[in-house]
Coordinates of C-alpha atoms in Angstrom, one line a residue:
M1 CA -28.0 -82.6 -38.8
A2 CA -26.0 -80.0 -36.9
R3 CA -25.6 -82.6 -34.2
N4 CA -23.8 -85.0 -36.6
V5 CA -21.5 -82.2 -37.7
I6 CA -20.5 -81.4 -34.1
K7 CA -20.0 -85.1 -33.4
D8 CA -17.8 -85.4 -36.5
Q9 CA -15.7 -82.4 -35.4
Q10 CA -15.3 -83.8 -31.9
Q11 CA -14.3 -87.2 -33.4
R12 CA -11.8 -85.5 -35.7
E13 CA -10.3 -83.6 -32.8
L14 CA -9.9 -86.7 -30.8
R15 CA -8.2 -88.5 -33.7
R16 CA -5.9 -85.5 -34.2
N17 CA -5.0 -85.5 -30.5
Q18 CA -4.5 -89.3 -30.6
I19 CA -1.9 -88.8 -33.5
L20 CA -0.1 -86.0 -31.6
S21 CA 0.1 -88.0 -28.4
A22 CA 1.5 -90.9 -30.4
A23 CA 3.9 -88.6 -32.1
A24 CA 5.2 -87.2 -28.8
S25 CA 5.9 -90.8 -27.6
V26 CA 7.6 -91.8 -30.9
F27 CA 9.7 -88.6 -31.2
T28 CA 10.8 -89.0 -27.6
V29 CA 11.8 -92.7 -27.9
R30 CA 13.0 -92.9 -31.5
G31 CA 14.1 -89.3 -32.1
V32 CA 12.6 -86.7 -34.4
A33 CA 15.1 -87.2 -37.2
V34 CA 14.6 -91.0 -37.6
A35 CA 10.9 -91.4 -36.6
K36 CA 8.5 -92.2 -39.5
I37 CA 4.8 -91.6 -40.2
S38 CA 4.4 -95.4 -40.0
D39 CA 5.9 -95.4 -36.5
I40 CA 3.4 -92.8 -35.4
A41 CA 0.5 -94.6 -37.0
T42 CA 1.5 -97.9 -35.3
E43 CA 1.8 -96.1 -31.9
A44 CA -1.6 -94.4 -32.5
G45 CA -3.3 -97.7 -33.5
L46 CA -4.2 -96.2 -36.9
S47 CA -3.5 -96.9 -40.5
Y48 CA -0.7 -95.1 -42.3
G49 CA -3.2 -93.5 -44.6
H50 CA -5.4 -92.4 -41.7
V51 CA -2.6 -90.3 -40.3
Y52 CA -2.2 -88.6 -43.7
N53 CA -5.9 -87.6 -43.5
F54 CA -4.8 -85.3 -40.7
F55 CA -1.2 -84.4 -41.5
E56 CA 0.6 -84.3 -44.8
S57 CA 4.0 -85.1 -43.4
K58 CA 6.0 -85.9 -40.3
E59 CA 7.2 -82.3 -40.3
K60 CA 3.6 -81.0 -40.0
I61 CA 3.0 -83.3 -37.1
L62 CA 6.1 -82.1 -35.4
L63 CA 5.2 -78.5 -36.0
A64 CA 1.7 -79.0 -34.6
L65 CA 3.0 -80.7 -31.5
V66 CA 5.6 -78.0 -30.8
Q67 CA 3.0 -75.2 -31.3
S68 CA 0.5 -77.0 -29.0
S69 CA 3.2 -77.4 -26.4
Q70 CA 4.3 -73.8 -26.5
E71 CA 0.7 -72.6 -26.3
R72 CA 0.1 -74.7 -23.3
Y73 CA 3.1 -73.2 -21.6
T74 CA 2.0 -69.7 -22.6
E75 CA -1.4 -70.5 -20.8
L76 CA 0.5 -71.7 -17.7
L77 CA 2.6 -68.5 -17.6
L78 CA -0.5 -66.3 -18.0
E79 CA -2.3 -68.2 -15.3
A80 CA 0.7 -67.8 -13.0
R81 CA 1.0 -64.1 -13.7
G82 CA -2.7 -63.5 -13.0
G83 CA -2.6 -65.6 -9.9
S84 CA -2.7 -64.3 -6.3
G85 CA 0.1 -63.8 -3.9
T86 CA 3.6 -62.5 -4.4
S87 CA 5.7 -63.0 -7.4
L88 CA 7.6 -65.7 -5.5
D89 CA 4.3 -67.4 -4.9
K90 CA 3.5 -67.2 -8.6
L91 CA 6.9 -68.6 -9.5
R92 CA 6.6 -71.4 -7.0
W93 CA 3.2 -72.3 -8.5
L94 CA 4.5 -72.1 -12.0
I95 CA 7.5 -74.4 -11.4
E96 CA 5.4 -76.9 -9.4
Q97 CA 2.8 -77.0 -12.3
Y98 CA 5.5 -77.4 -14.9
L99 CA 7.2 -80.2 -13.0
Q100 CA 3.9 -82.0 -12.2
K101 CA 2.3 -81.9 -15.7
G102 CA 2.3 -85.5 -16.8
R103 CA 3.9 -85.0 -20.2
T104 CA 5.7 -81.7 -19.8
S105 CA 9.1 -83.4 -20.0
T106 CA 8.1 -85.3 -23.2
H107 CA 6.9 -82.2 -24.9
F108 CA 9.9 -80.2 -23.8
W109 CA 12.2 -82.9 -25.1
V110 CA 10.4 -82.8 -28.5
V111 CA 10.6 -79.0 -28.7
L112 CA 14.4 -79.2 -28.0
Q113 CA 14.8 -81.8 -30.8
A114 CA 12.7 -79.6 -33.2
Q115 CA 15.1 -76.7 -32.5
A116 CA 18.2 -78.8 -32.7
T117 CA 17.6 -81.0 -35.8
E118 CA 17.2 -80.1 -39.5
V119 CA 13.7 -81.7 -39.7
L120 CA 12.0 -78.3 -39.8
N121 CA 12.9 -75.5 -42.2
P122 CA 14.6 -72.3 -40.9
E123 CA 11.4 -70.3 -41.0
E124 CA 9.6 -72.8 -38.8
K125 CA 12.5 -73.0 -36.4
A126 CA 12.6 -69.2 -36.2
E127 CA 8.9 -69.2 -35.3
I128 CA 9.5 -71.7 -32.5
N129 CA 12.4 -69.6 -31.2
Q130 CA 10.3 -66.4 -31.3
K131 CA 7.6 -68.1 -29.3
A132 CA 10.1 -69.4 -26.8
Q133 CA 11.5 -65.9 -26.4
A134 CA 7.9 -64.5 -25.9
N135 CA 7.3 -67.1 -23.2
R136 CA 10.6 -66.3 -21.6
D137 CA 9.5 -62.6 -21.6
L138 CA 6.3 -63.5 -19.8
L139 CA 8.4 -65.1 -17.1
A140 CA 10.6 -62.0 -17.0
D141 CA 7.5 -60.0 -16.4
I142 CA 6.8 -62.0 -13.2
I143 CA 10.4 -61.4 -12.2
R144 CA 10.1 -57.7 -12.8
D145 CA 6.9 -57.6 -10.7
G146 CA 8.8 -59.3 -7.9
Q147 CA 11.7 -56.9 -8.2
A148 CA 9.2 -54.0 -7.8
E149 CA 7.7 -55.8 -4.7
G150 CA 11.2 -56.3 -3.3
T151 CA 10.8 -60.1 -3.2
I152 CA 13.1 -60.9 -6.1
V153 CA 16.8 -60.0 -6.5
E154 CA 17.8 -57.0 -8.6
G155 CA 19.3 -57.7 -12.0
D156 CA 18.4 -58.1 -15.6
A157 CA 14.9 -59.7 -15.5
V158 CA 15.4 -61.4 -18.9
E159 CA 18.7 -63.0 -17.8
L160 CA 17.2 -64.1 -14.5
A161 CA 14.2 -65.6 -16.3
T162 CA 16.5 -67.4 -18.7
L163 CA 18.5 -68.9 -15.9
L164 CA 15.4 -70.0 -13.9
L165 CA 13.7 -71.3 -17.1
S166 CA 16.8 -73.3 -18.0
L167 CA 16.9 -74.8 -14.5
F168 CA 13.3 -75.9 -14.2
Q169 CA 13.0 -77.1 -17.8
S170 CA 16.2 -79.1 -17.5
T171 CA 14.9 -80.5 -14.2
S172 CA 11.8 -81.7 -16.0
I173 CA 13.9 -84.1 -18.2
W174 CA 16.0 -85.6 -15.3
G175 CA 14.2 -88.9 -16.0
Y176 CA 15.6 -89.1 -19.6
R177 CA 19.0 -88.4 -18.3
G178 CA 18.9 -91.2 -15.7
F179 CA 18.8 -88.7 -12.7
G180 CA 15.5 -89.9 -11.3
E181 CA 12.7 -87.5 -10.2
P182 CA 13.4 -84.2 -8.4
S183 CA 12.6 -84.2 -4.7
G184 CA 9.9 -82.0 -3.1
H185 CA 12.7 -79.5 -2.1
A186 CA 13.8 -78.9 -5.7
V187 CA 11.4 -75.9 -6.2
D188 CA 12.8 -74.3 -3.0
I189 CA 16.3 -74.7 -4.2
M190 CA 15.4 -73.2 -7.6
L191 CA 13.7 -70.2 -6.1
R192 CA 16.8 -69.4 -4.0
L193 CA 18.4 -68.3 -7.3
V194 CA 16.0 -65.3 -7.4
V195 CA 14.8 -64.7 -3.9
K196 CA 15.9 -61.4 -2.4
K197 CA 17.6 -61.9 1.0

């Protein structure tokens, strides 16, 4: 009997992820403000009512997608910080991972929309912004470590983190802007912003 419960939970998690994946695609193509539950259901290959079994509204889907994206980014930052090598090595790894993740650009684009539109209420948007700042602070910690090592330029670590973060996140959405994909040298160019000469 416990086996069926576990199987049901796994199936439920698969369906939930299927809906979130479909929502990421729909929000990217149609936009968060105009997308509908029916669009998400069609993209997921599910009935309209089936989506409502998992999420009570489009807003709840958006919030779950944003929270999941931000958590994945937190995990990436923590993995970078705990990695081996200098802080520059850690930053290189982080940026490469961020740019190589298959759907990073899609999720980043959705997070930006969530922050910029009126789909979510002010409290939900405040939580997103707080998490974004906490993640930026994790990046600033790596920069501070590099400053202590003497590998990263002096300056306000939070400001440097914000600049670097803005650069690699914006680079991840080049495709949406018609700029193509970044070359293999893009990471080196970004790191020049913070490397101590």
